[in-house]
Short mmCIF file of C-alpha atoms and ligand atoms in Angstrom, two decimals:
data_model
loop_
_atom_site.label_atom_id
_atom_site.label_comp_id
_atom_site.label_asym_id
_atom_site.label_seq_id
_atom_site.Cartn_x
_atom_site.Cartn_y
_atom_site.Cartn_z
CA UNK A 4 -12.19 -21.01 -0.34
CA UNK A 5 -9.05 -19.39 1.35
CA UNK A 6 -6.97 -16.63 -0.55
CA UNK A 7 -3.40 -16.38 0.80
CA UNK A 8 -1.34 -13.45 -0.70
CA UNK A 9 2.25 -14.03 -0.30
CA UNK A 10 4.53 -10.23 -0.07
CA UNK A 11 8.04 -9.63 -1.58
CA UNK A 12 10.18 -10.91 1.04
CA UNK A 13 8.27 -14.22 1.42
CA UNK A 14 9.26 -14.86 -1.86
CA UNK A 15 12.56 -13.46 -1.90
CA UNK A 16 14.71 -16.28 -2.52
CA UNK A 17 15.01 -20.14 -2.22
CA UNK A 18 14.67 -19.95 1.49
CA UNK A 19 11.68 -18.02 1.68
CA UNK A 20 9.95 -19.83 -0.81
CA UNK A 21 10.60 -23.04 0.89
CA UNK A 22 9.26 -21.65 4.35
CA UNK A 23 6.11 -20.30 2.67
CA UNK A 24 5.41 -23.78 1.26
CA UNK A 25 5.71 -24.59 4.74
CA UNK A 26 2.87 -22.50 5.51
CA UNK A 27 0.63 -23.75 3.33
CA UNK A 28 1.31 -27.20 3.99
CA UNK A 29 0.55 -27.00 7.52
CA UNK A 30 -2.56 -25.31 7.09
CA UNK A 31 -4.03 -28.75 6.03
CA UNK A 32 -6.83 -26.95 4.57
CA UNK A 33 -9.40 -28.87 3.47
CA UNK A 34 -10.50 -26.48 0.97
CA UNK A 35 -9.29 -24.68 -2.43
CA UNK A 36 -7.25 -21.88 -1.82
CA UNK A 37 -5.48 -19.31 -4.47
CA UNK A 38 -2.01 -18.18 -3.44
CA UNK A 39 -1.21 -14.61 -5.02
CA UNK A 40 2.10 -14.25 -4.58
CA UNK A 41 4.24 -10.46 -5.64
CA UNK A 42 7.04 -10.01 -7.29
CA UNK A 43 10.41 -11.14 -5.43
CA UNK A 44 11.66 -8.02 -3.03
CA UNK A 45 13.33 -5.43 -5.24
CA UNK A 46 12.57 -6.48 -8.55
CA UNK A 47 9.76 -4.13 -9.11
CA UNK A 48 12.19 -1.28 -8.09
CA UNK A 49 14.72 -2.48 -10.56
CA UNK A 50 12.14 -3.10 -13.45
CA UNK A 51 11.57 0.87 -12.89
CA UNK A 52 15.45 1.54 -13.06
CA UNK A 53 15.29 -0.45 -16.33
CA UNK A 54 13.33 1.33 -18.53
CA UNK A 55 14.47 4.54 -16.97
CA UNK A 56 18.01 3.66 -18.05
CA UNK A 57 16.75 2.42 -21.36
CA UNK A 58 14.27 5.71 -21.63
CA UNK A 59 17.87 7.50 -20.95
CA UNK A 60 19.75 5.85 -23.59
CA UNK A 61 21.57 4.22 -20.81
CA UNK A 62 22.87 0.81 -21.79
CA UNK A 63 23.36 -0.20 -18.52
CA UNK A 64 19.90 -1.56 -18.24
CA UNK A 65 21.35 -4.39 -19.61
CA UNK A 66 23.62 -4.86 -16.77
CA UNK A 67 19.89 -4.93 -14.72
CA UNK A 68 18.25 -7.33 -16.86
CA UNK A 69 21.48 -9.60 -16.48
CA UNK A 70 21.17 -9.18 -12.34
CA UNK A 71 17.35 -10.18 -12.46
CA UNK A 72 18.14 -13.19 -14.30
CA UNK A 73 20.80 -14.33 -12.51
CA UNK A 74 18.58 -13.80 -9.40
CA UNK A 75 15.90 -15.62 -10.54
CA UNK A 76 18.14 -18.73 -12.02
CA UNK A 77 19.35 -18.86 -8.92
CA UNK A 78 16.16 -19.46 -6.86
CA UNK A 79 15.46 -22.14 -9.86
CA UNK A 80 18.73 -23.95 -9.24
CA UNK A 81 17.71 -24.26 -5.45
CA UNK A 82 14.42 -24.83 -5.26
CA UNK A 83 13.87 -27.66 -8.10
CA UNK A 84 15.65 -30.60 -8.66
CA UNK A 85 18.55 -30.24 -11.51
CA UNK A 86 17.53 -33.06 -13.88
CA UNK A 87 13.75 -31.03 -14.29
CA UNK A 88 15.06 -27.62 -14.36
CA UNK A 89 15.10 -27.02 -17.65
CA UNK A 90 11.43 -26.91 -18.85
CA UNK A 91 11.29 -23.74 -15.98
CA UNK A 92 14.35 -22.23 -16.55
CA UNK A 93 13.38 -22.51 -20.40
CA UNK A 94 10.23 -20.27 -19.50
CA UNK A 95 11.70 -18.25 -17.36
CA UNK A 96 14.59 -17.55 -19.64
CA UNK A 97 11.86 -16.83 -22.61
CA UNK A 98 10.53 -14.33 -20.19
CA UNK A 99 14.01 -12.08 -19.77
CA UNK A 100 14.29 -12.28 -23.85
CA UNK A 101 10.92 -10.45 -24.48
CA UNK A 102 12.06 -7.86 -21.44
CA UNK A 103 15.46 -7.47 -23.45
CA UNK A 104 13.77 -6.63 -26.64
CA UNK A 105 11.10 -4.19 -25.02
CA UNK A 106 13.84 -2.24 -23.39
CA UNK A 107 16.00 -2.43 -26.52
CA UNK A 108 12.64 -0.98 -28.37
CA UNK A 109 12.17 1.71 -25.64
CA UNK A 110 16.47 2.56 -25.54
CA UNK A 111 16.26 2.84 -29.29
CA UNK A 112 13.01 5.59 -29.15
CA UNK A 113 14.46 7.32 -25.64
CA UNK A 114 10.56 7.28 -25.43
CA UNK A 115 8.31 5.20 -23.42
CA UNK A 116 4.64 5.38 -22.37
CA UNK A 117 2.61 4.18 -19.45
CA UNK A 118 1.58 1.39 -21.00
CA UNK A 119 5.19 0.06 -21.48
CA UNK A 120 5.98 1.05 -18.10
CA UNK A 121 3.12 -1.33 -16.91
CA UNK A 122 4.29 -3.66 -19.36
CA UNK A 123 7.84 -3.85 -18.14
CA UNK A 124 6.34 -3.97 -14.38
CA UNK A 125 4.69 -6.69 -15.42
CA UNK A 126 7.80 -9.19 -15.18
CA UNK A 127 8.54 -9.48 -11.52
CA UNK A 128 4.93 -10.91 -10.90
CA UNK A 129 4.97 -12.84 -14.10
CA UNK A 130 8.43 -14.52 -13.09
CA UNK A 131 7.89 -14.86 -9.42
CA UNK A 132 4.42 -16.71 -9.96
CA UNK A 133 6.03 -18.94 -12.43
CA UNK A 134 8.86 -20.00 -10.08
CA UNK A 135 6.88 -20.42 -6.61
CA UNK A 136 4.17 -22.47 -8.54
CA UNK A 137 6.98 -25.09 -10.16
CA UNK A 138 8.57 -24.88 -6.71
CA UNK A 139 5.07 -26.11 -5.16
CA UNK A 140 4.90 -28.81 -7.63
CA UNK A 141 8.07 -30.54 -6.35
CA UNK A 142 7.43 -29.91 -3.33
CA UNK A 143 3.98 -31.63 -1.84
CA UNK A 144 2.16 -28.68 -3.48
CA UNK A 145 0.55 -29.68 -6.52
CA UNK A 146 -0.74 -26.25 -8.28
CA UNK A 147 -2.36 -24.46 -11.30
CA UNK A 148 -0.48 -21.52 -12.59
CA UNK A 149 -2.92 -18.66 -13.16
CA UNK A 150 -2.23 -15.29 -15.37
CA UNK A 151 -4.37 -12.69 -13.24
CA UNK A 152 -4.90 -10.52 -16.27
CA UNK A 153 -6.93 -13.19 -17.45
CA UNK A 154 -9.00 -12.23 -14.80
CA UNK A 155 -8.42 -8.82 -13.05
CA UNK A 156 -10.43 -6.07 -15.76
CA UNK A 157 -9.12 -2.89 -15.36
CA UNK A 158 -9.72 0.72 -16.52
CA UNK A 159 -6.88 2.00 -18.65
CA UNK A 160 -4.93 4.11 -16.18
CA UNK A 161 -1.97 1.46 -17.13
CA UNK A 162 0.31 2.49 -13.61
CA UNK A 163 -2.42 2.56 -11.32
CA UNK A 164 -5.23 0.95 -12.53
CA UNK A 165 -8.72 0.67 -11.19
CA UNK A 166 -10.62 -2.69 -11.53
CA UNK A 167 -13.83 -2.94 -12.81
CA UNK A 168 -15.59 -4.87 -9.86
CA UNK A 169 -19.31 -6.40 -12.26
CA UNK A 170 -16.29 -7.93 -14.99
CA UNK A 171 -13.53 -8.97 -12.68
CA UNK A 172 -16.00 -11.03 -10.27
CA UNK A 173 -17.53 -12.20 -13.69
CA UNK A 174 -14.45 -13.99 -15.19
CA UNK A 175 -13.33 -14.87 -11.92
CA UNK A 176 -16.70 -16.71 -12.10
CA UNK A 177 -16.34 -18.06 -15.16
CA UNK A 178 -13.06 -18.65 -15.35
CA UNK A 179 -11.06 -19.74 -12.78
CA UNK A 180 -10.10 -23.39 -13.26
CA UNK A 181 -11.15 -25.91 -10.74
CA UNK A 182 -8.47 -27.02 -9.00
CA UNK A 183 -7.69 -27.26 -5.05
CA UNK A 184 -4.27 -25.25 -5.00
CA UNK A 185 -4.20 -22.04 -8.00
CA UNK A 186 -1.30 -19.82 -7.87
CA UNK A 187 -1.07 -16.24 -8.87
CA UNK A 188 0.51 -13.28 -9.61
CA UNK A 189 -0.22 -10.09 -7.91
CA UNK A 190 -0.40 -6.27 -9.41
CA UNK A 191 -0.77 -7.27 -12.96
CA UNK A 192 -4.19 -7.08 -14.98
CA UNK A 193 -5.75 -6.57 -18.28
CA UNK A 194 -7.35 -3.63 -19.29
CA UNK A 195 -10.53 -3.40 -21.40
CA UNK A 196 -8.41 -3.04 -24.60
CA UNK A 197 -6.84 -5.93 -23.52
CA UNK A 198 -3.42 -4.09 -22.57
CA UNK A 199 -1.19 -5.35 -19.64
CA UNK A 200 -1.79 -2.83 -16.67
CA UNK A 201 -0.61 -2.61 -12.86
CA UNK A 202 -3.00 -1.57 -9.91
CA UNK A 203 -0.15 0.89 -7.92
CA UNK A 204 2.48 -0.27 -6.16
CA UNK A 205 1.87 -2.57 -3.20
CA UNK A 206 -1.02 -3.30 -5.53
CA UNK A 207 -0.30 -7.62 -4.99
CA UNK A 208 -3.08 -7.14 -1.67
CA UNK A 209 -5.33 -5.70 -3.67
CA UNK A 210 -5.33 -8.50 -6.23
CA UNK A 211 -5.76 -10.88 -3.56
CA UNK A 212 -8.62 -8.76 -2.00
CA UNK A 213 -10.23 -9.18 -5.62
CA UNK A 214 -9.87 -12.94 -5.95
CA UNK A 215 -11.45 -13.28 -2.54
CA UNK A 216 -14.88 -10.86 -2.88
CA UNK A 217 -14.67 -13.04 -6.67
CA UNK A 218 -14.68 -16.24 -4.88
CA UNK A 219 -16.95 -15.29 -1.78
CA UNK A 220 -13.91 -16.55 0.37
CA UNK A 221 -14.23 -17.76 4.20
CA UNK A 222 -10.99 -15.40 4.83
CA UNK A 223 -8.41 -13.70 2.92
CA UNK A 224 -4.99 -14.06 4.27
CA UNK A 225 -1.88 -11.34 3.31
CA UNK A 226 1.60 -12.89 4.80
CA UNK A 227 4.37 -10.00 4.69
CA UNK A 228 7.70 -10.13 7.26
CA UNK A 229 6.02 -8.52 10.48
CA UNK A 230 3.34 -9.70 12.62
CA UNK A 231 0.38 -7.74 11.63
CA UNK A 232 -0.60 -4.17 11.72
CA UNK A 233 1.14 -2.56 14.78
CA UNK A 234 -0.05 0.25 17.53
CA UNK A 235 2.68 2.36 15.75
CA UNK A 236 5.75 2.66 13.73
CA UNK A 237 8.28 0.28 15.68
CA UNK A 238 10.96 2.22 14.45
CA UNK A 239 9.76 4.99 16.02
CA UNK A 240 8.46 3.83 19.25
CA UNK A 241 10.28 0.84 20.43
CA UNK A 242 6.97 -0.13 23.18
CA UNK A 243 4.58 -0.47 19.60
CA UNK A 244 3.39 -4.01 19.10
CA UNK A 245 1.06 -5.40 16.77
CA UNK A 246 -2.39 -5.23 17.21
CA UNK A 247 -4.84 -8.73 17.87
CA UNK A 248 -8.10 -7.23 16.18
CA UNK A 249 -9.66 -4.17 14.36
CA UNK A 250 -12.59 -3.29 12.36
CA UNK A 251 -12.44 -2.57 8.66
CA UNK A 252 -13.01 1.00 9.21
CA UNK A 253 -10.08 1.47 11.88
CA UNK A 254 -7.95 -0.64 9.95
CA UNK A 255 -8.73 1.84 6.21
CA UNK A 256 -7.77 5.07 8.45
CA UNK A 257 -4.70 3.17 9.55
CA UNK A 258 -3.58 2.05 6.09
CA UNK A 259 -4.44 5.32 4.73
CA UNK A 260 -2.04 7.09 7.20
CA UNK A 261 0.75 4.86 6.52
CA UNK A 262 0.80 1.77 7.98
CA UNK A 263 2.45 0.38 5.23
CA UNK A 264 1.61 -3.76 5.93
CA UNK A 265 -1.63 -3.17 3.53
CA UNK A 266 -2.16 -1.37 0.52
CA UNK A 267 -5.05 0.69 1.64
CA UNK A 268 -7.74 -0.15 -1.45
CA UNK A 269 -7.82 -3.79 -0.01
CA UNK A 270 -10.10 -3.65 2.55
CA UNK A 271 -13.27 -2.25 0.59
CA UNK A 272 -14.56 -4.96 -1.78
CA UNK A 273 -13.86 -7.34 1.49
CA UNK A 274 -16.27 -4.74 3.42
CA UNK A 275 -18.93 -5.19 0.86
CA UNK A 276 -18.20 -9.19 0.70
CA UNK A 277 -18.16 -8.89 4.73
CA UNK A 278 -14.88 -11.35 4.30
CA UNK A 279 -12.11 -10.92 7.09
CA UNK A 280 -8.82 -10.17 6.60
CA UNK A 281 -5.84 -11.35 8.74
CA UNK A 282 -2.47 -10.23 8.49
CA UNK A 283 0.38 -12.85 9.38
CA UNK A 284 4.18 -12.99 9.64
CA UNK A 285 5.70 -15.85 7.33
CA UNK A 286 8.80 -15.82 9.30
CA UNK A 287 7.03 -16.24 12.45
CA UNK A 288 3.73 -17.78 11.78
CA UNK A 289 2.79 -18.80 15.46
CA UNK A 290 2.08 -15.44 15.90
CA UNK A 291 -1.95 -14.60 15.97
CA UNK A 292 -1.08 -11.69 13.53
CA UNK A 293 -3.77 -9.39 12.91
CA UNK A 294 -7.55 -10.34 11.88
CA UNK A 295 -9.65 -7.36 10.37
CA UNK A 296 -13.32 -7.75 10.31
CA UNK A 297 -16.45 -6.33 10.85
CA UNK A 298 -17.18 -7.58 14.39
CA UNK A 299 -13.60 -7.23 16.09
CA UNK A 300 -13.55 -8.92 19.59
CA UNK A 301 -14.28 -5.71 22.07
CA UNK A 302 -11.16 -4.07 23.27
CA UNK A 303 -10.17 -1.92 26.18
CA UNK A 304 -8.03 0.25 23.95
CA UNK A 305 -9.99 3.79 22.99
CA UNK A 306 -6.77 4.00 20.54
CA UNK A 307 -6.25 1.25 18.48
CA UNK A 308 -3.11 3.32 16.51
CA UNK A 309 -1.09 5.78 16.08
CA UNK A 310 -0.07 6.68 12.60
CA UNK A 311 2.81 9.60 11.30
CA UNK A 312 3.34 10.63 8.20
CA UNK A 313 6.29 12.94 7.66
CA UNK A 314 7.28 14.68 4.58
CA UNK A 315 4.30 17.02 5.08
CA UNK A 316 4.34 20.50 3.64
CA UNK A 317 1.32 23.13 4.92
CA UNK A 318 0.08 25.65 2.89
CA UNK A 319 -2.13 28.25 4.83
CA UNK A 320 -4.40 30.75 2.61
CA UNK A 321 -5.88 33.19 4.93
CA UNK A 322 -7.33 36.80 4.14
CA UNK A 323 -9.85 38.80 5.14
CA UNK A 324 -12.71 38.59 2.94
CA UNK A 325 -12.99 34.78 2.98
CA UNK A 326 -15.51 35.01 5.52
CA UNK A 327 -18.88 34.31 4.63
CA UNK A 328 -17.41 34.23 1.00
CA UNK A 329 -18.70 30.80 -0.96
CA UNK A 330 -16.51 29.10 -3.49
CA UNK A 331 -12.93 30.15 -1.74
CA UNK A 332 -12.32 25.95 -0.57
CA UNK A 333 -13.78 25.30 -3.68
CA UNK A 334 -11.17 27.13 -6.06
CA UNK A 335 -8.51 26.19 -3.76
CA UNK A 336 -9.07 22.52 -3.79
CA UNK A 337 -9.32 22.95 -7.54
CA UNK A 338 -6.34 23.95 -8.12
CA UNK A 339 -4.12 21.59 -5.87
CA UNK A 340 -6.47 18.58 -7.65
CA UNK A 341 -6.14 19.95 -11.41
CA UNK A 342 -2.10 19.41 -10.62
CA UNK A 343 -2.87 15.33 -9.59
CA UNK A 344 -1.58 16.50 -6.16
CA UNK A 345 -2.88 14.66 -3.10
CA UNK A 346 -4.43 16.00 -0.37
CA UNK A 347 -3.75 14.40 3.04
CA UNK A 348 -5.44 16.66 5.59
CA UNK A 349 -7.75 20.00 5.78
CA UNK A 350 -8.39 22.43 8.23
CA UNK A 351 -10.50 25.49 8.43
CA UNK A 352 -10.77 27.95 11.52
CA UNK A 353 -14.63 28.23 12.21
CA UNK A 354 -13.94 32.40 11.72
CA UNK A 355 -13.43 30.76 8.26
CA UNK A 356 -10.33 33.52 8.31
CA UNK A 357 -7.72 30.66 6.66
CA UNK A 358 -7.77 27.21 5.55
CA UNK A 359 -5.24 24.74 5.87
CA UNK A 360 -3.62 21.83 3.50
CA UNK A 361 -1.44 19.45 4.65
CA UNK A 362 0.18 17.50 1.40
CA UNK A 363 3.58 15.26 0.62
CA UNK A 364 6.84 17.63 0.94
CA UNK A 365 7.78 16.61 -2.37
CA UNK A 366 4.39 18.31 -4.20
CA UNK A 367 4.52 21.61 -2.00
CA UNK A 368 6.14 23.75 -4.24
CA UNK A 369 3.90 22.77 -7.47
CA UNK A 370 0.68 23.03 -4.94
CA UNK A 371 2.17 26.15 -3.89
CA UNK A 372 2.65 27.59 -7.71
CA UNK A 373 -0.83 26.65 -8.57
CA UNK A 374 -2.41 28.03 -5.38
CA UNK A 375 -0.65 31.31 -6.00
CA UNK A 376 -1.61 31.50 -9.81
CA UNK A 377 -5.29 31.03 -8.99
CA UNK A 378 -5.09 33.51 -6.20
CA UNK A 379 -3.36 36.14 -7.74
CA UNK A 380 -5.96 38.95 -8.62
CA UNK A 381 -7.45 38.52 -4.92
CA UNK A 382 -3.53 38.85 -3.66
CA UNK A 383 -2.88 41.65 -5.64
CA UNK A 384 -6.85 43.34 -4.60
CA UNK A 385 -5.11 42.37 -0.68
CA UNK A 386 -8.21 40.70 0.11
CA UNK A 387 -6.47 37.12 0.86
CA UNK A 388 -2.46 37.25 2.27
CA UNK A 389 0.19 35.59 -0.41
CA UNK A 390 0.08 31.88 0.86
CA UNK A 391 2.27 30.42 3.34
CA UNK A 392 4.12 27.08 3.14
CA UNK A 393 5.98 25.57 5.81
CA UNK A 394 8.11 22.07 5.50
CA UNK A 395 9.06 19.59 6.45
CA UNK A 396 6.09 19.12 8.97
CA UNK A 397 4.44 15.38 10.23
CA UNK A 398 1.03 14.34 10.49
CA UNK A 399 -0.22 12.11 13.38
CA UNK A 400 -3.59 10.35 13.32
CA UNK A 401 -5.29 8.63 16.18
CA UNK A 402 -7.19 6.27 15.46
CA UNK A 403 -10.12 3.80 16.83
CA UNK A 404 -13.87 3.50 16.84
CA UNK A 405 -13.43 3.36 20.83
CA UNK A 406 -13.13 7.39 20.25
CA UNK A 407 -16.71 7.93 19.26
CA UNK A 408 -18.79 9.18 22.24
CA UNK A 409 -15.30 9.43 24.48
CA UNK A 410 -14.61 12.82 25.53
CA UNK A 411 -11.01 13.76 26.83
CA UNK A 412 -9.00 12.39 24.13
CA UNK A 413 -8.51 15.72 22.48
CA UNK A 414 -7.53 17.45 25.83
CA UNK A 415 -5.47 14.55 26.89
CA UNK A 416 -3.63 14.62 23.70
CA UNK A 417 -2.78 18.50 23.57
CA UNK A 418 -1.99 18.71 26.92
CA UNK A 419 0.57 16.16 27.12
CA UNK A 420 2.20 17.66 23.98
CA UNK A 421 1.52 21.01 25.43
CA UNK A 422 3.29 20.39 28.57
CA UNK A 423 6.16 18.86 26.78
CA UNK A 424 6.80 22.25 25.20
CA UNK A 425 5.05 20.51 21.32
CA UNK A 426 4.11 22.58 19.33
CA UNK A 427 0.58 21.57 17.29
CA UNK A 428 0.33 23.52 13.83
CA UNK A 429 -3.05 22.35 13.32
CA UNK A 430 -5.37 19.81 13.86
CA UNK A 431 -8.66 18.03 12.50
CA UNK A 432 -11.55 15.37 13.67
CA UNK A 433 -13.33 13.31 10.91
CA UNK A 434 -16.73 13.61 12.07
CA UNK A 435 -17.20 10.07 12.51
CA UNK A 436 -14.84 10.86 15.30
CA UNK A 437 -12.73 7.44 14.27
CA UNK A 438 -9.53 9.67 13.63
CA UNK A 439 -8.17 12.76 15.28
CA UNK A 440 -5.21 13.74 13.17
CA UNK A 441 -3.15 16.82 14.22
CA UNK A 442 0.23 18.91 12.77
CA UNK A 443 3.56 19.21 14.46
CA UNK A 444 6.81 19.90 13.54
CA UNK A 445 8.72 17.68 11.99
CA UNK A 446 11.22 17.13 14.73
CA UNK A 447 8.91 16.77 17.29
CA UNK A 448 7.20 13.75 15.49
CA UNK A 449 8.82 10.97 17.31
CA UNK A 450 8.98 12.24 20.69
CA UNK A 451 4.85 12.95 20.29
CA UNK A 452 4.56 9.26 19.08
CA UNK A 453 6.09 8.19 22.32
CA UNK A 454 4.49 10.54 24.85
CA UNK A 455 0.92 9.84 23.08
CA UNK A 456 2.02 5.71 22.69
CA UNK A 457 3.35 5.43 26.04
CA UNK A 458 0.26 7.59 27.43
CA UNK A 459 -2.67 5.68 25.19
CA UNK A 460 -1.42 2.50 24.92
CA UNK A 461 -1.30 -1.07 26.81
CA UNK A 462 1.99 -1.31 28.47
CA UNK A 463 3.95 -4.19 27.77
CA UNK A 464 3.50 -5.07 31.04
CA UNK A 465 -0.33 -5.41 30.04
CA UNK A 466 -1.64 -2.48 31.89
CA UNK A 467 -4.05 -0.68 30.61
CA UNK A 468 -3.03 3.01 30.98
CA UNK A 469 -6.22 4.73 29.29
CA UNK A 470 -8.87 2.20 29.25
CA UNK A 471 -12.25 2.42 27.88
CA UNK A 472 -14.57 3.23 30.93
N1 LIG B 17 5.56 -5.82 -6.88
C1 LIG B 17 4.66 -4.70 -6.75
C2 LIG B 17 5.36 -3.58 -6.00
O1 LIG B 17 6.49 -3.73 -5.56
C3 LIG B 17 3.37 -5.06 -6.13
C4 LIG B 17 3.43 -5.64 -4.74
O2 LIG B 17 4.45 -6.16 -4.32
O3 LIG B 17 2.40 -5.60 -4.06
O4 LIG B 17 4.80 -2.53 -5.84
MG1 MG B 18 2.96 -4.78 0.15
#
């Protein structure tokens, strides 16, 4: 078995649709394979608009509806010959009529839950899987047409649901009907109550990830519109390029600190099915791409990335009775986790005099609120300092298993920054050494990616310029 999980440009219009056929037709695979494909690029986007207009008691939602089925008519019109069109444009068209009448429902109550969002979310996989499988049909590709909520079990957290691993691998099991070529949508599942729900946006890879642990795949493919997972953002550093192998681990700390080709919860149920995972460019599909695994082929890169995340805010609680004082990380991760906010980095001096929290821009000033509410008798006794924020900040993570046991790459790193007057706000080590992630400025970010990229990295010119020894 061979899952193949097509992204939103791939299936963006007639002419990617056609060249992903393409794809799988020259595979010659002699084996089934399930092709998840997402939702055609934007539409998810404008599904949100939708409802938000409609929420608003904005009529112009219906101006939205009319552009997504224009959109998708028009990939019919090209993609299948005119004298069968009308059995999928019939579907298709039954498709936007239930969308009108939820929005009218959810326009009419200026009210909407969750589990309407996920509902209304719903569409762009439901449509998209529905047009690439007739497309396949006329096309060399004979198919089955899945509905993954028929299989994907989810917990009821309807915008970002969690799959329940025992049932989904069960029905997938059961279920899934034998045929050599099965097409299906990404993101979109089935609660226990039986209620449509999504799995996060980018969710599509994790779909596929589920469908392959389900199916014990050889390999799970993801096809997007770059060549695999790169050294580091390429619109940052112009010398990044994309990177031939990685393990599963290097490539979660990647994904987790923004490489944004994979939706980070992918890779673990292929870790526990110990099923590879290669990333590929549809629009350039003689390139090796990316393969993930648990055995990657040994490398002379120590780095295998360099990630930045920017939009960071820091918050700093420091005082002089923290130290030697249990519970003070405790209450303060508390109360940034009792607001839902996110956590992307901690640091605490070894005095134990102040802790650091590095978390998204955009939650700082709630985090910030909370954080001060909690503290307030110990501000007001002056045993810990009112807390500090300071924005916009960036994170960069380096990131490879060649790190463990290497000494140098710490000193390297802050030197080079150091002597190019870069300032480092803070910085943590995982202790399984696989990641050393660090603070700066936000306007120093790119200039650090391309001192530490230029410094750590391969040259183009294929010299290594910090190999392993
Ligand atoms: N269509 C969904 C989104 O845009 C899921 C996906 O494409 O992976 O988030
Ligand atoms: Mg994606």
């Amino acid at each position: 078995m061979l899952v193949l999980k097509f992204g939103g440009t791939s299936v963006a219009n007639a002419n990617a649709i056609m060249q992903m056929a393409s794809v799988i037709r020259d595979k010659n695979y002699p084996g089934k394979m399930v092709v998840v494909v997402s939702a055609m690029s934007g539409v998810t986007d404008m599904l949100i608009k939708c409802f938000q207009k409609a929420e608003a008691h904005d009529d112009s939602y219906q101006d939205l509806i009319q552009e997504l089925e224009k959109k998708h008519m028009e990939a019919i019109e090209q993609l299948i010959p005119m004298n069968i069109q009308i059995d999928i444009k019939g579907r298709i068209k039954l498709r936007f009529r239930e969308l009108e009448d939820v929005c009218k429902g959810v326009f009419l109550l200026d009210e909407i839950s969750d589990s309407i969002k996920a509902r209304v979310m719903a569409y762009g996989e439901l449509l998209s899987s529905a047009i690439v499988s007739e497309a396949f049909q006329y096309n060399g590709l004979p198919n089955k047409l899945i509905d993954s909520r028929d299989f994907i079990v989810t917990d009821s957290n309807y915008l970002n649901a969690k799959a329940d691993l025992v049932k989904t691998y069960q029905q997938i099991n059961d279920k899934l009907p034998d045929a050599a070529l099965i097409v299906a949508p990404g993101f979109i599942a089935r609660s226990e109550s039986g209620k449509t729900t999504v799995l996060g946006r980018g969710g599509s890879d994790y779909t596929a990830s589920l469908y392959a642990a389900g199916t014990q795949a050889d390999l799970l493919e993801i096809w997007s519109d770059v060549d695999g997972m790169y050294t580091t953002d390429p619109r940052k550093a112009k010398s990044a390029y994309s990177i031939p192998e990685l393990s599963y681990e290097e490539a979660m700390e990647l994904a987790y600190f923004g490489a944004k080709v994979l939706y980070p919860p992918t890779i673990s149920p292929l870790v526990a099915a110990q099923i590879p995972l290669l990333l590929k460019n549809t629009f350039n599909p003689s390139h090796q791409g990316t393969l993930i695994s648990n055995n990657p082929a040994p490398s002379q890169q120590v780095i295998k990335g360099l990630s930045c995340i920017d939009n960071i805010a820091m918050i700093t609680l420091s005082g002089n009775v923290m130290v030697g004082v249990p519970g003070i990380a405790m209450r303060m991760f508390k109360a940034v986790a009792k607001e839902n906010i996110n956590i992307y980095f901690i640091t605490q001096s070894s005095s134990e005099h102040s802790i650091t929290i590095g978390l998204a821009e955009a939650d700082g000033n709630r985090a910030l609120k909370a954080l001060s509410a909690e503290f307030e008798e110990d501000i007001k006794q002056g045993t810990i300092y009112p807390l500090n924020l300071e924005a916009p900040m960036s994170i960069i993570a380096l990131v490879g298993n060649g790190m463990i046991q290497q000494p140098g790459i710490a000193g390297t790193t802050f030197s080079l920054l150091g002597d190019n007057n870069i300032n480092i706000r803070a910085i943590a080590q995982g202790a399984t050494e696989r990641n050393i992630s660090f603070v700066v400025q936000a306007d120093d970010a790119t200039k650090a990616v391309n001192l530490l990229h230029d410094t750590f990295f391969i040259s183009k010119t294929g010299k290594p310029e910090f190999a392993e020894a």
